[in-house]
Amino acid sequence: MELIRSFFEHSAISALFVCVALGFAIGRIRVGGIPIGGIPGTLFAAILVGQVGVEVDDNIKTIAFALFIYSLGYVSGPSFFASLGRSTLNLVHLAFVSGTLIFVTIWGLAQIFGLDQGTAAG
């Protein structure tokens, strides 16, 4: 364990690459016939590397987070834009109506019970 920790301390960027490599290996594992996938696998690998006690520089954390968000967008972006159309308007309408109804309900109950903003938001 100490050997792994010292390896990551001497080369901070290596933690990022080890997490990506382990993540894609974990992503090939199938659970119930469905593969976990590279992005969740990388997230699990990063959690495992973090449990070893590796301290990662804030710049490396920022790069890793940016790569994670980019990979999510790269995977889900095309299907998101392909799903936009007339049928999506019903879902947008549902989101606005339910959001407005929830806001009015919370605001009304906060007024009735005399709650402050923080308590009403919670």
Coordinates of N, CA, C and O in Angstrom, one line a residue:
M1 N 0.8 -1.2 0.0 CA 0.0 0.0 0.0 C 0.9 1.3 0.0 O 0.6 2.2 -0.7
E2 N 1.9 1.2 0.8 CA 2.8 2.4 0.9 C 3.6 2.6 -0.5 O 3.8 3.7 -0.9
L3 N 3.9 1.5 -1.2 CA 4.5 1.6 -2.5 C 3.6 2.3 -3.5 O 4.1 3.2 -4.2
I4 N 2.3 2.0 -3.5 CA 1.4 2.6 -4.4 C 1.2 4.1 -4.0 O 1.2 5.0 -4.9
R5 N 1.1 4.4 -2.7 CA 1.0 5.8 -2.3 C 2.2 6.6 -2.7 O 2.1 7.7 -3.2
S6 N 3.4 6.0 -2.5 CA 4.6 6.8 -2.9 C 4.8 7.0 -4.4 O 5.2 8.0 -4.8
F7 N 4.3 6.0 -5.2 CA 4.3 6.1 -6.6 C 3.5 7.3 -7.0 O 3.9 8.1 -7.9
F8 N 2.3 7.4 -6.5 CA 1.4 8.5 -6.8 C 1.9 9.9 -6.3 O 1.6 10.9 -6.9
E9 N 2.6 9.9 -5.2 CA 3.1 11.1 -4.7 C 4.3 11.7 -5.6 O 4.4 12.9 -5.7
H10 N 5.0 10.8 -6.2 CA 6.2 11.2 -7.0 C 5.7 11.6 -8.4 O 6.4 12.4 -9.1
S11 N 4.6 11.1 -8.8 CA 4.0 11.5 -10.2 C 2.5 11.7 -10.0 O 1.7 10.7 -10.2
A12 N 2.1 12.9 -9.8 CA 0.7 13.2 -9.5 C -0.2 12.9 -10.7 O -1.3 12.5 -10.5
I13 N 0.3 13.2 -11.9 CA -0.6 13.0 -13.1 C -0.8 11.5 -13.3 O -1.8 11.1 -14.0
S14 N 0.1 10.6 -12.8 CA -0.1 9.2 -13.0 C -1.4 8.7 -12.4 O -2.0 7.7 -12.9
A15 N -1.9 9.3 -11.3 CA -3.2 8.9 -10.7 C -4.3 9.0 -11.7 O -5.2 8.2 -11.8
L16 N -4.3 10.1 -12.5 CA -5.3 10.3 -13.5 C -5.3 9.2 -14.6 O -6.3 8.6 -14.9
F17 N -4.1 8.9 -15.1 CA -4.0 7.9 -16.1 C -4.3 6.5 -15.6 O -4.9 5.6 -16.3
V18 N -3.9 6.2 -14.4 CA -4.1 4.9 -13.8 C -5.7 4.7 -13.6 O -6.2 3.7 -13.8
C19 N -6.3 5.8 -13.1 CA -7.8 5.7 -13.0 C -8.5 5.5 -14.3 O -9.4 4.7 -14.3
V20 N -8.0 6.1 -15.3 CA -8.7 5.9 -16.6 C -8.4 4.5 -17.1 O -9.3 3.8 -17.6
A21 N -7.2 4.0 -17.0 CA -6.9 2.6 -17.4 C -7.7 1.6 -16.6 O -8.3 0.7 -17.2
L22 N -7.7 1.8 -15.3 CA -8.4 0.8 -14.5 C -9.9 0.9 -14.8 O -10.7 0.0 -14.8
G23 N -10.4 2.2 -15.0 CA -11.8 2.4 -15.3 C -12.3 1.7 -16.5 O -13.4 1.1 -16.5
F24 N -11.5 1.7 -17.6 CA -11.9 1.0 -18.8 C -11.9 -0.5 -18.6 O -12.6 -1.2 -19.2
A25 N -10.9 -0.9 -17.8 CA -10.9 -2.4 -17.5 C -12.1 -2.8 -16.7 O -12.8 -3.8 -16.9
I26 N -12.5 -2.0 -15.7 CA -13.7 -2.2 -14.9 C -14.9 -2.1 -15.7 O -15.9 -2.8 -15.6
G27 N -14.9 -1.2 -16.7 CA -16.1 -0.9 -17.6 C -16.4 -2.1 -18.5 O -17.5 -2.2 -18.9
R28 N -15.5 -3.0 -18.7 CA -15.7 -4.2 -19.5 C -16.4 -5.3 -18.7 O -16.9 -6.2 -19.3
I29 N -16.5 -5.2 -17.4 CA -17.2 -6.2 -16.6 C -18.7 -6.1 -16.9 O -19.3 -5.0 -17.0
R30 N -19.3 -7.2 -17.0 CA -20.8 -7.2 -17.3 C -21.5 -7.6 -16.0 O -21.1 -8.6 -15.3
V31 N -22.5 -6.9 -15.7 CA -23.4 -7.2 -14.5 C -24.8 -7.5 -15.1 O -25.4 -6.6 -15.6
G32 N -25.2 -8.7 -15.0 CA -26.5 -9.2 -15.5 C -26.5 -9.0 -17.0 O -27.6 -8.7 -17.6
G33 N -25.4 -9.2 -17.7 CA -25.4 -9.1 -19.1 C -25.2 -7.7 -19.7 O -25.1 -7.5 -20.9
I34 N -25.2 -6.7 -18.8 CA -25.0 -5.3 -19.2 C -23.7 -4.8 -18.8 O -23.3 -4.9 -17.6
P35 N -22.9 -4.3 -19.7 CA -21.5 -3.8 -19.3 C -21.7 -2.5 -18.5 O -22.6 -1.7 -18.7
I36 N -20.7 -2.4 -17.5 CA -20.7 -1.2 -16.7 C -20.4 0.0 -17.5 O -21.1 1.1 -17.3
G37 N -19.5 0.0 -18.3 CA -19.1 1.1 -19.2 C -17.9 1.8 -18.7 O -17.5 1.7 -17.5
G38 N -17.2 2.5 -19.6 CA -16.0 3.2 -19.2 C -16.1 4.3 -18.3 O -15.2 4.5 -17.4
I39 N -17.1 5.1 -18.4 CA -17.3 6.3 -17.6 C -17.6 5.9 -16.1 O -16.9 6.4 -15.2
P40 N -18.6 5.1 -15.8 CA -18.8 4.7 -14.4 C -17.6 3.9 -13.9 O -17.2 4.0 -12.7
G41 N -16.9 3.1 -14.8 CA -15.8 2.3 -14.4 C -14.6 3.2 -13.9 O -14.0 2.9 -12.9
T42 N -14.4 4.3 -14.6 CA -13.4 5.3 -14.3 C -13.8 5.9 -13.0 O -12.9 6.2 -12.1
L43 N -15.0 6.2 -12.8 CA -15.4 6.8 -11.5 C -15.2 5.8 -10.3 O -14.7 6.3 -9.3
F44 N -15.5 4.6 -10.5 CA -15.2 3.6 -9.5 C -13.7 3.4 -9.2 O -13.3 3.3 -8.1
A45 N -12.9 3.5 -10.3 CA -11.5 3.4 -10.1 C -10.9 4.6 -9.4 O -10.0 4.4 -8.5
A46 N -11.4 5.8 -9.7 CA -11.0 7.0 -8.9 C -11.4 6.9 -7.5 O -10.6 7.3 -6.6
I47 N -12.5 6.3 -7.2 CA -12.9 6.1 -5.8 C -11.9 5.1 -5.1 O -11.5 5.4 -3.9
L48 N -11.6 4.1 -5.8 CA -10.6 3.1 -5.2 C -9.2 3.7 -5.0 O -8.6 3.5 -4.0
V49 N -8.8 4.5 -6.0 CA -7.5 5.1 -5.8 C -7.5 6.1 -4.7 O -6.5 6.3 -3.9
G50 N -8.6 6.8 -4.5 CA -8.8 7.8 -3.4 C -8.8 7.1 -2.1 O -8.3 7.7 -1.1
Q51 N -9.3 5.9 -2.0 CA -9.3 5.1 -0.7 C -7.9 4.7 -0.3 O -7.7 4.4 0.9
V52 N -7.0 4.6 -1.2 CA -5.6 4.2 -0.9 C -4.9 5.3 -0.1 O -4.0 5.1 0.7
G53 N -5.5 6.5 -0.2 CA -4.9 7.7 0.5 C -4.1 8.6 -0.3 O -3.2 9.3 0.2
V54 N -4.4 8.5 -1.6 CA -3.6 9.4 -2.6 C -4.1 10.8 -2.5 O -5.3 11.0 -2.7
E55 N -3.2 11.7 -2.3 CA -3.6 13.1 -2.4 C -3.2 13.7 -3.8 O -2.1 13.5 -4.2
V56 N -4.2 14.2 -4.4 CA -4.0 14.7 -5.8 C -4.1 16.2 -5.8 O -4.9 16.8 -5.1
D57 N -3.2 16.8 -6.6 CA -3.2 18.2 -6.7 C -4.5 18.8 -7.3 O -5.2 18.1 -8.0
D58 N -4.9 20.0 -6.9 CA -6.2 20.6 -7.3 C -6.2 20.8 -8.8 O -7.3 20.6 -9.4
N59 N -5.1 21.0 -9.4 CA -5.1 21.2 -10.9 C -5.4 19.9 -11.6 O -6.2 19.8 -12.6
I60 N -4.9 18.8 -11.0 CA -5.2 17.4 -11.6 C -6.7 17.1 -11.4 O -7.3 16.5 -12.2
K61 N -7.2 17.5 -10.2 CA -8.7 17.3 -10.0 C -9.5 18.0 -11.0 O -10.5 17.5 -11.5
T62 N -9.1 19.2 -11.3 CA -9.9 20.1 -12.2 C -9.8 19.4 -13.6 O -10.8 19.3 -14.3
I63 N -8.6 18.9 -14.0 CA -8.5 18.3 -15.3 C -9.3 17.0 -15.4 O -10.0 16.8 -16.3
A64 N -9.3 16.2 -14.3 CA -10.1 15.0 -14.3 C -11.6 15.3 -14.3 O -12.3 14.6 -15.0
F65 N -12.0 16.3 -13.6 CA -13.4 16.6 -13.6 C -13.8 17.1 -15.0 O -14.9 16.7 -15.5
A66 N -13.0 17.9 -15.7 CA -13.3 18.4 -17.0 C -13.4 17.2 -18.0 O -14.3 17.2 -18.9
L67 N -12.5 16.3 -17.9 CA -12.5 15.1 -18.7 C -13.7 14.2 -18.5 O -14.3 13.7 -19.4
F68 N -14.2 14.1 -17.2 CA -15.4 13.4 -16.9 C -16.6 14.0 -17.5 O -17.4 13.3 -18.2
I69 N -16.7 15.3 -17.4 CA -17.9 16.0 -18.0 C -17.8 16.0 -19.5 O -18.9 15.8 -20.1
Y70 N -16.6 16.1 -20.1 CA -16.5 16.0 -21.5 C -16.9 14.6 -22.0 O -17.6 14.5 -23.0
S71 N -16.5 13.6 -21.3 CA -16.8 12.2 -21.8 C -18.3 12.0 -21.6 O -18.9 11.3 -22.5
L72 N -19.0 12.5 -20.6 CA -20.4 12.4 -20.5 C -21.1 13.1 -21.7 O -22.1 12.5 -22.3
G73 N -20.7 14.3 -22.0 CA -21.3 15.0 -23.1 C -21.0 14.3 -24.4 O -21.9 14.3 -25.3
Y74 N -19.8 13.8 -24.6 CA -19.5 13.1 -25.8 C -20.3 11.8 -26.1 O -20.8 11.6 -27.2
V75 N -20.6 11.1 -25.0 CA -21.4 9.9 -25.1 C -22.9 10.2 -25.2 O -23.6 9.7 -26.1
S76 N -23.4 11.2 -24.4 CA -24.9 11.4 -24.4 C -25.3 12.6 -25.3 O -26.5 12.7 -25.6
G77 N -24.4 13.4 -25.8 CA -24.7 14.5 -26.6 C -25.5 14.2 -27.9 O -26.6 14.8 -28.1
P78 N -25.0 13.3 -28.7 CA -25.7 13.0 -30.0 C -27.2 12.5 -29.7 O -28.1 12.8 -30.4
S79 N -27.3 11.6 -28.7 CA -28.7 11.1 -28.5 C -29.6 12.2 -27.9 O -30.8 12.1 -28.1
F80 N -29.0 13.1 -27.2 CA -29.8 14.2 -26.6 C -30.4 15.1 -27.8 O -31.5 15.4 -27.8
F81 N -29.5 15.5 -28.7 CA -30.0 16.3 -29.8 C -30.8 15.6 -30.8 O -31.7 16.2 -31.4
A82 N -30.6 14.3 -30.9 CA -31.5 13.5 -31.8 C -32.9 13.3 -31.2 O -33.8 13.1 -31.9
S83 N -33.0 13.4 -29.9 CA -34.3 13.2 -29.3 C -35.2 14.5 -29.3 O -36.3 14.5 -29.0
L84 N -34.6 15.7 -29.6 CA -35.3 16.9 -29.7 C -36.3 16.9 -30.9 O -35.9 16.5 -32.0
G85 N -37.5 17.3 -30.6 CA -38.5 17.3 -31.7 C -39.8 17.7 -31.1 O -39.9 18.2 -30.0
R86 N -40.9 17.4 -31.8 CA -42.2 17.8 -31.3 C -42.6 17.0 -30.1 O -43.3 17.5 -29.2
S87 N -42.2 15.7 -30.0 CA -42.6 14.9 -28.9 C -41.9 15.4 -27.6 O -42.4 15.1 -26.5
T88 N -40.8 16.2 -27.8 CA -40.1 16.7 -26.6 C -40.9 17.8 -25.9 O -40.7 18.1 -24.7
L89 N -41.7 18.5 -26.7 CA -42.4 19.6 -26.2 C -43.3 19.2 -25.0 O -43.5 20.0 -24.1
N90 N -43.9 18.0 -25.1 CA -44.7 17.5 -23.9 C -43.9 17.4 -22.7 O -44.4 17.7 -21.6
L91 N -42.6 16.9 -22.8 CA -41.8 16.8 -21.6 C -41.4 18.1 -21.1 O -41.3 18.3 -19.9
V92 N -41.1 19.1 -22.0 CA -40.7 20.4 -21.6 C -41.9 21.1 -20.8 O -41.8 21.7 -19.8
H93 N -43.1 20.9 -21.4 CA -44.3 21.4 -20.8 C -44.5 20.8 -19.4 O -44.8 21.5 -18.4
L94 N -44.3 19.5 -19.3 CA -44.4 18.8 -18.0 C -43.4 19.4 -17.0 O -43.8 19.6 -15.8
A95 N -42.2 19.6 -17.4 CA -41.2 20.1 -16.5 C -41.5 21.5 -16.0 O -41.4 21.8 -14.8
F96 N -42.0 22.4 -16.9 CA -42.4 23.8 -16.5 C -43.6 23.7 -15.6 O -43.6 24.4 -14.5
V97 N -44.6 23.0 -15.9 CA -45.8 22.9 -15.1 C -45.5 22.3 -13.7 O -45.9 22.9 -12.7
S98 N -44.8 21.2 -13.6 CA -44.5 20.6 -12.3 C -43.5 21.5 -11.5 O -43.7 21.6 -10.3
G99 N -42.6 22.2 -12.2 CA -41.7 23.1 -11.5 C -42.4 24.3 -10.9 O -42.2 24.6 -9.7
T100 N -43.4 24.8 -11.6 CA -44.2 25.9 -11.2 C -45.1 25.5 -10.0 O -45.2 26.2 -9.0
L101 N -45.7 24.3 -10.2 CA -46.6 23.8 -9.2 C -45.8 23.5 -7.9 O -46.3 23.9 -6.8
I102 N -44.7 23.0 -8.0 CA -43.8 22.7 -6.8 C -43.4 24.0 -6.1 O -43.5 24.1 -4.9
F103 N -43.0 25.0 -6.9 CA -42.6 26.3 -6.3 C -43.8 26.9 -5.6 O -43.7 27.4 -4.5
V104 N -45.0 26.9 -6.2 CA -46.1 27.6 -5.6 C -46.5 26.8 -4.3 O -46.9 27.5 -3.3
T105 N -46.5 25.5 -4.3 CA -46.8 24.7 -3.2 C -45.9 25.0 -2.0 O -46.3 25.3 -0.9
I106 N -44.6 25.1 -2.3 CA -43.6 25.3 -1.2 C -43.7 26.8 -0.7 O -43.7 27.0 0.5
W107 N -43.9 27.7 -1.6 CA -44.1 29.1 -1.2 C -45.3 29.3 -0.4 O -45.3 29.9 0.7
G108 N -46.4 28.6 -0.8 CA -47.7 28.7 0.0 C -47.6 28.1 1.4 O -48.0 28.7 2.4
L109 N -46.9 26.9 1.5 CA -46.8 26.3 2.8 C -45.8 27.1 3.7 O -46.0 27.2 4.9
A110 N -44.8 27.7 3.1 CA -43.9 28.6 3.8 C -44.6 29.8 4.4 O -44.4 30.2 5.5
Q111 N -45.5 30.3 3.6 CA -46.3 31.5 4.1 C -47.3 31.1 5.2 O -47.5 31.8 6.2
I112 N -47.9 29.9 5.0 CA -48.9 29.4 6.0 C -48.2 29.2 7.4 O -48.7 29.5 8.4
F113 N -47.0 28.5 7.3 CA -46.4 28.1 8.5 C -45.3 29.1 9.0 O -44.7 28.9 10.0
G114 N -45.1 30.2 8.3 CA -44.2 31.2 8.7 C -42.8 30.8 8.7 O -42.0 31.1 9.6
L115 N -42.4 30.0 7.7 CA -41.0 29.5 7.6 C -40.1 30.6 7.0 O -40.5 31.3 6.1
D116 N -38.8 30.6 7.4 CA -37.9 31.5 6.8 C -37.4 30.8 5.5 O -37.7 29.7 5.1
Q117 N -36.6 31.6 4.7 CA -36.2 31.1 3.3 C -35.4 29.8 3.4 O -35.6 28.9 2.6
G118 N -34.5 29.8 4.3 CA -33.6 28.6 4.4 C -34.4 27.3 4.8 O -34.2 26.2 4.2
T119 N -35.3 27.4 5.7 CA -36.1 26.3 6.1 C -37.1 25.9 5.0 O -37.2 24.7 4.7
A120 N -37.6 26.9 4.3 CA -38.6 26.5 3.2 C -37.8 25.9 2.1 O -38.3 24.9 1.5
A121 N -36.6 26.3 1.8 CA -35.8 25.7 0.7 C -35.4 24.3 1.0 O -35.4 23.4 0.2
G122 N -35.2 24.0 2.3 CA -34.8 22.7 2.7 C -35.9 21.7 2.7 O -35.8 20.6 2.4

